[in-house]
PDB file of C-alpha atoms in Angstrom:
ATOM      1  CA  ALA A  24      -2.462   7.070 -59.991  1.00 48.00           C
ATOM      2  CA  ALA A  25      -5.159   5.181 -59.334  1.00 51.00           C
ATOM      3  CA  LEU A  26      -2.439   3.530 -56.577  1.00 50.00           C
ATOM      4  CA  LEU A  27      -2.243   6.278 -54.833  1.00 46.00           C
ATOM      5  CA  PRO A  28      -5.494   6.461 -52.313  1.00 48.00           C
ATOM      6  CA  LEU A  29      -4.247   2.713 -51.751  1.00 49.00           C
ATOM      7  CA  LEU A  30      -0.619   3.619 -51.031  1.00 44.00           C
ATOM      8  CA  SER A  31      -2.195   6.592 -48.335  1.00 48.00           C
ATOM      9  CA  LEU A  32      -4.749   4.146 -46.656  1.00 48.00           C
ATOM     10  CA  LEU A  33      -1.908   1.398 -45.985  1.00 47.00           C
ATOM     11  CA  ALA A  34       0.558   4.471 -44.827  1.00 46.00           C
ATOM     12  CA  SER A  35      -1.349   5.114 -42.246  1.00 47.00           C
ATOM     13  CA  TRP A  36      -1.812   1.231 -40.533  1.00 45.00           C
ATOM     14  CA  LEU A  37       1.651   1.124 -40.937  1.00 43.00           C
ATOM     15  CA  PRO A  38       3.818   1.821 -37.263  1.00 40.00           C
ATOM     16  CA  GLY A  39       4.825   5.453 -37.047  1.00 40.00           C
ATOM     17  CA  ALA A  40       3.242   6.653 -40.149  1.00 44.00           C
ATOM     18  CA  GLY A  41       0.796   9.561 -40.049  1.00 46.00           C
ATOM     19  CA  GLY A  42       2.745  10.543 -37.228  1.00 49.00           C
ATOM     20  CA  VAL A  43       0.463   7.646 -34.735  1.00 50.00           C
ATOM     21  CA  SER A  44       1.745   4.131 -34.719  1.00 63.00           C
ATOM     22  CA  GLU A  45      -1.315   2.627 -32.124  1.00 84.00           C
ATOM     23  CA  CYS A  46      -3.885   5.268 -29.997  1.00 93.00           C
ATOM     24  CA  THR A  47      -2.985   4.938 -27.176  1.00 95.00           C
ATOM     25  CA  LEU A  48      -4.037   7.358 -23.545  1.00 96.00           C
ATOM     26  CA  ALA A  49      -2.247   9.821 -23.558  1.00 96.00           C
ATOM     27  CA  SER A  50      -3.243  10.266 -18.894  1.00 96.00           C
ATOM     28  CA  LEU A  51      -6.455   8.552 -17.351  1.00 96.00           C
ATOM     29  CA  ILE A  52      -7.547  10.151 -14.325  1.00 96.00           C
ATOM     30  CA  LEU A  53     -10.298   8.771 -11.387  1.00 97.00           C
ATOM     31  CA  ARG A  54     -11.903  11.085  -8.419  1.00 96.00           C
ATOM     32  CA  TYR A  55     -14.620  11.334  -6.505  1.00 95.00           C
ATOM     33  CA  HIS A  56     -15.617  15.008  -7.505  1.00 93.00           C
ATOM     34  CA  ASP A  57     -11.692  16.424  -6.319  1.00 93.00           C
ATOM     35  CA  ASN A  58     -10.284  13.620  -4.558  1.00 92.00           C
ATOM     36  CA  PRO A  59      -8.200  11.494  -7.371  1.00 93.00           C
ATOM     37  CA  ILE A  60      -8.541   7.736  -6.726  1.00 94.00           C
ATOM     38  CA  ASP A  61      -5.568   6.484  -7.126  1.00 92.00           C
ATOM     39  CA  LEU A  62      -4.802   3.350  -9.917  1.00 95.00           C
ATOM     40  CA  ASP A  63      -2.939  -0.116  -8.903  1.00 93.00           C
ATOM     41  CA  PRO A  64      -0.625   0.031 -11.786  1.00 95.00           C
ATOM     42  CA  PRO A  65       0.590   3.317 -11.834  1.00 95.00           C
ATOM     43  CA  PHE A  66      -0.988   4.279 -15.474  1.00 97.00           C
ATOM     44  CA  ALA A  67       1.348   4.165 -18.320  1.00 95.00           C
ATOM     45  CA  PRO A  68      -0.092   3.942 -21.972  1.00 94.00           C
ATOM     46  CA  TYR A  69      -0.037   0.324 -23.083  1.00 93.00           C
ATOM     47  CA  ILE A  70      -0.535  -0.938 -19.686  1.00 95.00           C
ATOM     48  CA  ASP A  71      -4.701  -1.770 -20.097  1.00 95.00           C
ATOM     49  CA  SER A  72      -6.070  -3.424 -16.744  1.00 96.00           C
ATOM     50  CA  TYR A  73      -6.111  -1.616 -13.399  1.00 97.00           C
ATOM     51  CA  LYS A  74      -7.481  -1.436  -9.882  1.00 96.00           C
ATOM     52  CA  VAL A  75      -8.725   0.605  -8.135  1.00 95.00           C
ATOM     53  CA  ARG A  76      -9.865   0.608  -4.356  1.00 92.00           C
ATOM     54  CA  LEU A  77     -13.058   2.841  -3.326  1.00 93.00           C
ATOM     55  CA  ASP A  78     -13.459   4.385   0.492  1.00 90.00           C
ATOM     56  CA  TRP A  79     -17.647   3.355   1.700  1.00 90.00           C
ATOM     57  CA  SER A  80     -18.078   6.806   1.220  1.00 90.00           C
ATOM     58  CA  TYR A  81     -17.309   7.468  -1.727  1.00 93.00           C
ATOM     59  CA  ASP A  82     -20.224   6.183  -4.054  1.00 94.00           C
ATOM     60  CA  SER A  83     -19.054   6.697  -7.388  1.00 96.00           C
ATOM     61  CA  PHE A  84     -16.390   7.970  -9.717  1.00 97.00           C
ATOM     62  CA  SER A  85     -15.618   9.886 -12.628  1.00 96.00           C
ATOM     63  CA  VAL A  86     -12.722   9.639 -15.760  1.00 96.00           C
ATOM     64  CA  ASP A  87     -10.918  12.414 -16.981  1.00 96.00           C
ATOM     65  CA  ALA A  88      -9.096  10.892 -20.019  1.00 96.00           C
ATOM     66  CA  ARG A  89      -6.608  12.540 -22.922  1.00 95.00           C
ATOM     67  CA  PRO A  90      -5.756  11.011 -25.957  1.00 95.00           C
ATOM     68  CA  ASP A  91      -2.948  10.757 -27.820  1.00 93.00           C
ATOM     69  CA  THR A  92      -2.552  13.966 -30.561  1.00 92.00           C
ATOM     70  CA  GLY A  93      -4.806  12.123 -33.989  1.00 92.00           C
ATOM     71  CA  CYS A  94      -6.267   9.726 -31.648  1.00 95.00           C
ATOM     72  CA  GLU A  95      -9.425  10.050 -30.207  1.00 94.00           C
ATOM     73  CA  VAL A  96     -11.403   8.750 -26.818  1.00 95.00           C
ATOM     74  CA  LYS A  97     -14.747   6.641 -26.499  1.00 95.00           C
ATOM     75  CA  GLY A  98     -16.373   5.259 -22.886  1.00 95.00           C
ATOM     76  CA  VAL A  99     -16.072   8.212 -20.920  1.00 96.00           C
ATOM     77  CA  PRO A 100     -19.668   8.509 -19.378  1.00 94.00           C
ATOM     78  CA  ALA A 101     -20.599  11.472 -18.914  1.00 93.00           C
ATOM     79  CA  GLU A 102     -21.788  11.341 -15.305  1.00 94.00           C
ATOM     80  CA  PRO A 103     -19.987   9.538 -12.926  1.00 96.00           C
ATOM     81  CA  LYS A 104     -20.146   5.875 -12.322  1.00 96.00           C
ATOM     82  CA  SER A 105     -21.674   4.739  -9.262  1.00 96.00           C
ATOM     83  CA  VAL A 106     -20.578   1.812  -7.374  1.00 96.00           C
ATOM     84  CA  PRO A 107     -22.803   0.027  -4.655  1.00 95.00           C
ATOM     85  CA  ILE A 108     -21.377  -0.609  -0.712  1.00 93.00           C
ATOM     86  CA  GLY A 109     -18.786  -3.360  -0.705  1.00 92.00           C
ATOM     87  CA  GLY A 110     -19.383  -4.448  -4.765  1.00 95.00           C
ATOM     88  CA  SER A 111     -17.847  -3.238  -7.264  1.00 96.00           C
ATOM     89  CA  ALA A 112     -18.382  -2.021 -11.405  1.00 96.00           C
ATOM     90  CA  GLU A 113     -16.752  -2.329 -13.916  1.00 96.00           C
ATOM     91  CA  LEU A 114     -15.257   0.612 -16.628  1.00 96.00           C
ATOM     92  CA  THR A 115     -13.895   0.657 -20.399  1.00 97.00           C
ATOM     93  CA  VAL A 116     -12.660   3.123 -21.992  1.00 96.00           C
ATOM     94  CA  TYR A 117     -11.244   3.696 -25.519  1.00 96.00           C
ATOM     95  CA  ALA A 118      -8.584   5.420 -27.635  1.00 96.00           C
ATOM     96  CA  LEU A 119      -9.956   5.244 -31.058  1.00 93.00           C
ATOM     97  CA  HIS A 120      -8.109   5.975 -34.527  1.00 92.00           C
ATOM     98  CA  PRO A 121     -10.182   8.519 -35.995  1.00 90.00           C
ATOM     99  CA  ASP A 122      -9.969   6.695 -39.866  1.00 87.00           C
ATOM    100  CA  ILE A 123      -9.350   3.695 -39.719  1.00 87.00           C
ATOM    101  CA  GLY A 124     -11.650   2.661 -36.396  1.00 85.00           C
ATOM    102  CA  ALA A 125      -8.050   0.420 -34.185  1.00 90.00           C
ATOM    103  CA  LYS A 126      -8.979   1.239 -30.787  1.00 91.00           C
ATOM    104  CA  HIS A 127      -7.128  -0.419 -28.075  1.00 95.00           C
ATOM    105  CA  SER A 128      -8.755  -1.057 -25.070  1.00 96.00           C
ATOM    106  CA  TYR A 129      -8.397  -0.051 -20.624  1.00 97.00           C
ATOM    107  CA  VAL A 130     -10.573  -1.629 -18.250  1.00 97.00           C
ATOM    108  CA  ILE A 131     -10.496  -0.070 -15.175  1.00 97.00           C
ATOM    109  CA  GLN A 132     -12.232  -2.298 -11.907  1.00 97.00           C
ATOM    110  CA  ALA A 133     -13.886   0.055  -8.920  1.00 96.00           C
ATOM    111  CA  PHE A 134     -14.084  -1.935  -5.764  1.00 95.00           C
ATOM    112  CA  ARG A 135     -16.022  -0.394  -3.007  1.00 94.00           C
ATOM    113  CA  GLN A 136     -14.850  -0.946   1.114  1.00 89.00           C
ATOM    114  CA  LEU A 137     -17.571  -1.796   3.259  1.00 87.00           C
ATOM    115  CA  GLY A 138     -17.143   0.884   6.629  1.00 81.00           C
ATOM    116  CA  SER A 139     -16.048  -1.742   8.259  1.00 79.00           C
ATOM    117  CA  GLU A 140     -11.834  -2.831   7.485  1.00 76.00           C
ATOM    118  CA  THR A 141      -9.936  -2.335   9.987  1.00 78.00           C
ATOM    119  CA  GLU A 142      -6.378  -3.121   7.041  1.00 81.00           C
ATOM    120  CA  LEU A 143      -3.438  -0.738   7.188  1.00 83.00           C
ATOM    121  CA  ARG A 144      -2.796  -0.183   3.325  1.00 79.00           C
ATOM    122  CA  SER A 145       0.689   0.028   3.995  1.00 83.00           C
ATOM    123  CA  LEU A 146       3.084   0.091   8.229  1.00 86.00           C
ATOM    124  CA  ALA A 147       6.125   0.631   8.253  1.00 86.00           C
ATOM    125  CA  ILE A 148       9.099   1.408  11.140  1.00 84.00           C
ATOM    126  CA  GLU A 149      11.606   4.139  10.544  1.00 85.00           C
ATOM    127  CA  GLY A 150      14.422   2.888  13.162  1.00 81.00           C
ATOM    128  CA  GLY A 151      14.070  -0.675  13.172  1.00 82.00           C
ATOM    129  CA  GLU A 152      13.495  -3.811  11.228  1.00 84.00           C
ATOM    130  CA  ILE A 153      10.228  -4.773  11.814  1.00 86.00           C
ATOM    131  CA  SER A 154       8.617  -8.162  11.740  1.00 88.00           C
ATOM    132  CA  PRO A 155       6.991 -10.156   9.815  1.00 89.00           C
ATOM    133  CA  VAL A 156       7.391  -8.276   7.150  1.00 88.00           C
ATOM    134  CA  PHE A 157       3.708  -6.050   6.705  1.00 87.00           C
ATOM    135  CA  SER A 158       0.713  -8.129   5.429  1.00 84.00           C
ATOM    136  CA  GLU A 159      -2.665  -6.550   5.444  1.00 80.00           C
ATOM    137  CA  ARG A 160      -4.313  -9.773   7.517  1.00 80.00           C
ATOM    138  CA  HIS A 161      -1.521 -10.117  10.067  1.00 84.00           C
ATOM    139  CA  ARG A 162      -1.826  -8.090  13.221  1.00 83.00           C
ATOM    140  CA  GLU A 163       1.080  -8.334  15.062  1.00 84.00           C
ATOM    141  CA  TYR A 164       4.769  -6.808  14.415  1.00 84.00           C
ATOM    142  CA  SER A 165       7.735  -7.484  16.493  1.00 83.00           C
ATOM    143  CA  VAL A 166      10.628  -4.799  15.720  1.00 82.00           C
ATOM    144  CA  ARG A 167      14.082  -4.544  17.025  1.00 83.00           C
ATOM    145  CA  LEU A 168      15.805  -2.276  17.750  1.00 78.00           C
ATOM    146  CA  ASP A 169      19.479  -1.091  18.278  1.00 74.00           C
ATOM    147  CA  LEU A 170      21.258  -0.177  21.223  1.00 74.00           C
ATOM    148  CA  THR A 171      21.703   3.570  19.963  1.00 80.00           C
ATOM    149  CA  ARG A 172      17.719   3.592  19.365  1.00 78.00           C
ATOM    150  CA  ASP A 173      15.239   4.733  22.570  1.00 78.00           C
ATOM    151  CA  ASP A 174      11.890   4.592  20.562  1.00 79.00           C
ATOM    152  CA  VAL A 175      10.605   4.094  16.776  1.00 77.00           C
ATOM    153  CA  ARG A 176       8.648   6.185  14.065  1.00 84.00           C
ATOM    154  CA  VAL A 177       5.417   4.329  12.933  1.00 86.00           C
ATOM    155  CA  VAL A 178       4.443   5.265   9.339  1.00 87.00           C
ATOM    156  CA  TYR A 179       1.742   4.154   8.080  1.00 85.00           C
ATOM    157  CA  VAL A 180      -1.097   4.257   5.147  1.00 82.00           C
ATOM    158  CA  LEU A 181      -5.295   4.466   6.389  1.00 78.00           C
ATOM    159  CA  ALA A 182      -6.689   2.493   3.800  1.00 76.00           C
ATOM    160  CA  ASP A 183      -9.971   4.191   4.616  1.00 73.00           C
ATOM    161  CA  ASN A 184     -10.229   8.448   4.450  1.00 72.00           C
ATOM    162  CA  GLU A 185     -12.956   6.826   7.500  1.00 72.00           C
ATOM    163  CA  GLN A 186     -10.426   5.016   9.372  1.00 74.00           C
ATOM    164  CA  ARG A 187      -9.028   5.821  13.286  1.00 78.00           C
ATOM    165  CA  ILE A 188      -6.282   4.008  14.432  1.00 77.00           C
ATOM    166  CA  MET A 189      -5.317   3.099  18.380  1.00 76.00           C
ATOM    167  CA  SER A 190      -2.561   0.926  18.568  1.00 72.00           C
ATOM    168  CA  SER A 191       0.367  -0.275  21.300  1.00 72.00           C
ATOM    169  CA  ALA A 192       3.236  -1.136  23.004  1.00 67.00           C
ATOM    170  CA  GLN A 193       4.889  -2.850  25.296  1.00 70.00           C
ATOM    171  CA  GLU A 194       8.858  -3.316  26.061  1.00 70.00           C
ATOM    172  CA  GLU A 195      10.553  -7.245  25.501  1.00 70.00           C
ATOM    173  CA  ARG A 196      13.610  -8.226  28.134  1.00 72.00           C
ATOM    174  CA  PRO A 197      15.553 -11.154  28.132  1.00 69.00           C
ATOM    175  CA  ALA A 198      14.551 -14.250  28.801  1.00 65.00           C
ATOM    176  CA  GLY A 199      14.535 -14.416  32.438  1.00 66.00           C
ATOM    177  CA  GLU A 200      14.926 -11.303  33.592  1.00 64.00           C
ATOM    178  CA  GLU A 201      12.178  -8.879  35.068  1.00 59.00           C
ATOM    179  CA  GLU A 202      12.485  -5.398  35.302  1.00 56.00           C
ATOM    180  CA  GLY A 203      13.550  -4.408  38.797  1.00 56.00           C
ATOM    181  CA  ALA A 204      15.719  -7.585  39.116  1.00 55.00           C
ATOM    182  CA  ALA A 205      18.604  -7.809  40.772  1.00 54.00           C
ATOM    183  CA  PRO A 206      21.546  -9.285  38.132  1.00 55.00           C
ATOM    184  CA  ALA A 207      21.511 -13.441  38.180  1.00 54.00           C
ATOM    185  CA  PRO A 208      25.058 -13.884  40.353  1.00 56.00           C
ATOM    186  CA  GLY A 209      27.938 -14.551  38.628  1.00 52.00           C
ATOM    187  CA  PRO A 210      30.164 -17.445  38.588  1.00 52.00           C
ATOM    188  CA  SER A 211      31.810 -18.508  41.492  1.00 49.00           C
ATOM    189  CA  PRO A 212      36.057 -17.882  41.124  1.00 49.00           C
ATOM    190  CA  ALA A 213      37.851 -21.101  40.413  1.00 47.00           C
ATOM    191  CA  LYS A 214      39.779 -22.422  43.842  1.00 46.00           C
ATOM    192  CA  SER A 215      43.664 -23.813  44.100  1.00 43.00           C
ATOM    193  CA  GLY A 216      43.759 -26.959  44.991  1.00 45.00           C
ATOM    194  CA  GLY A 217      45.946 -27.605  47.849  1.00 44.00           C
ATOM    195  CA  GLY A 218      49.721 -25.927  49.701  1.00 44.00           C
ATOM    196  CA  GLY A 219      51.022 -24.237  46.633  1.00 45.00           C
ATOM    197  CA  GLY A 220      51.127 -20.996  44.490  1.00 44.00           C
ATOM    198  CA  GLY A 221      47.993 -22.044  42.707  1.00 43.00           C
ATOM    199  CA  GLU A 222      45.607 -18.696  41.038  1.00 44.00           C
ATOM    200  CA  GLU A 223      42.666 -17.787  40.913  1.00 42.00           C
ATOM    201  CA  LYS A 224      40.627 -17.610  37.662  1.00 42.00           C
ATOM    202  CA  GLU A 225      37.651 -16.017  37.238  1.00 42.00           C
ATOM    203  CA  GLU A 226      35.112 -16.038  33.835  1.00 41.00           C
ATOM    204  CA  GLU A 227      32.935 -12.677  33.154  1.00 42.00           C
ATOM    205  CA  GLU A 228      30.448 -13.351  30.311  1.00 41.00           C
ATOM    206  CA  SER A 229      28.824 -10.156  28.834  1.00 40.00           C
ATOM    207  CA  GLU A 230      25.676  -9.620  27.601  1.00 41.00           C
ATOM    208  CA  LYS A 231      24.806  -7.766  25.001  1.00 41.00           C
ATOM    209  CA  ASP A 232      21.935  -6.107  25.851  1.00 43.00           C
ATOM    210  CA  SER A 233      18.769  -6.104  23.547  1.00 41.00           C
ATOM    211  CA  LYS A 234      15.699  -3.755  22.587  1.00 43.00           C
ATOM    212  CA  SER A 235      12.564  -5.007  20.681  1.00 43.00           C
ATOM    213  CA  ARG A 236       9.433  -3.719  20.924  1.00 46.00           C
ATOM    214  CA  ARG A 237       6.224  -4.971  19.599  1.00 48.00           C
ATOM    215  CA  LEU A 238       3.073  -3.268  18.417  1.00 47.00           C
ATOM    216  CA  LEU A 239      -0.274  -4.393  17.879  1.00 49.00           C
ATOM    217  CA  LEU A 240      -2.910  -3.829  15.963  1.00 50.00           C
ATOM    218  CA  PRO A 241      -6.127  -4.399  16.587  1.00 52.00           C
ATOM    219  CA  ALA A 242      -8.441  -7.624  15.551  1.00 51.00           C
ATOM    220  CA  PRO A 243     -11.193  -6.763  13.043  1.00 49.00           C
ATOM    221  CA  ASP A 244     -13.841  -7.379  15.413  1.00 47.00           C
ATOM    222  CA  ASP A 245     -11.783  -4.631  18.118  1.00 44.00           C
ATOM    223  CA  ALA A 246     -12.232  -1.788  15.966  1.00 42.00           C
ATOM    224  CA  ALA A 247     -15.859  -0.691  15.230  1.00 42.00           C
ATOM    225  CA  ARG A 248     -16.361   1.777  12.491  1.00 43.00           C
ATOM    226  CA  GLY A 249     -17.902   5.583  15.272  1.00 43.00           C
ATOM    227  CA  THR A 250     -15.909   4.586  18.315  1.00 39.00           C
ATOM    228  CA  ASP A 251     -13.638   7.081  19.118  1.00 42.00           C
ATOM    229  CA  ALA A 252     -10.207   6.136  19.133  1.00 38.00           C
ATOM    230  CA  GLU A 253      -6.848   7.207  19.745  1.00 41.00           C
ATOM    231  CA  GLY A 254      -5.631   8.684  15.969  1.00 41.00           C
ATOM    232  CA  GLY A 255      -1.478   7.184  15.850  1.00 44.00           C
ATOM    233  CA  GLY A 256       0.221   8.008  13.261  1.00 44.00           C
ATOM    234  CA  ALA A 257       3.776   9.823  11.376  1.00 37.00           C
TER     235      ALA A 257
END
C-alpha cells in the first residue's frame, strides 16, 4: 500500500500515462489587433522556435496560446509585446505540466521593418519561366514565353502592407533583329556548272521565334515610402 503513491508518481512521468506524454501547445497565434501575423515556420506542437516579420506600422504583437488537455500555458503577456521600428523582440511561452512542473518552451523572435524596404516577399510568373530563381535581393528577371503566349500574369506578395509596387516590361527580340526591319536575305541559289543539265539547289533556313519579357523591379533608392506609385498585381 505504501508503494501506491510512488507508483502513481512514476506513472505520471511515463509517456502516455494519465493521457499526457509531454505538455505542448495545441495552438499558437500571433496578431496585431485583429490582423493575423504569419509564423515562420507555421506552428506545430513540437517546433520550438519561430520568427515573425512585422510591418513597420505594427508597433506590437499579441499572443494567443492554447495548451493540450491537462496542461497549462505560461509566459503569455497580458498586454501586447512592443517592438521598436527596425528592432526586434523575443518572447518565450511555456506549456507546463501542472503536477510535475515539466515544461516545453516556445521561443518567438519578432522583427519590425523600418518602412523603407523595397523588397518583395515572393514573386512568381504564370505562363512563363522566370530566370533567375526569385530572391528578395535580386531586382531584374527575364521571363521566357512559349509561341502560344503573348502575355503573362505576375503574382507577388509585398513584404509590407504599406508598400506600393511599380513595374515595367519591354519586348526582347533575337539578336540582330529590329522591330519593323526587313528580314535578312537568304542564301543565293547554287548555280550549276556550264553546259549541262545541272539542278539548282536552294537551302531554306527557319528559325523558331521565341518571345521573352523582362520584368524590372525598382532598385532600393528608386522607391521611397510615401511616393504614389501605380500598383501592379495578380
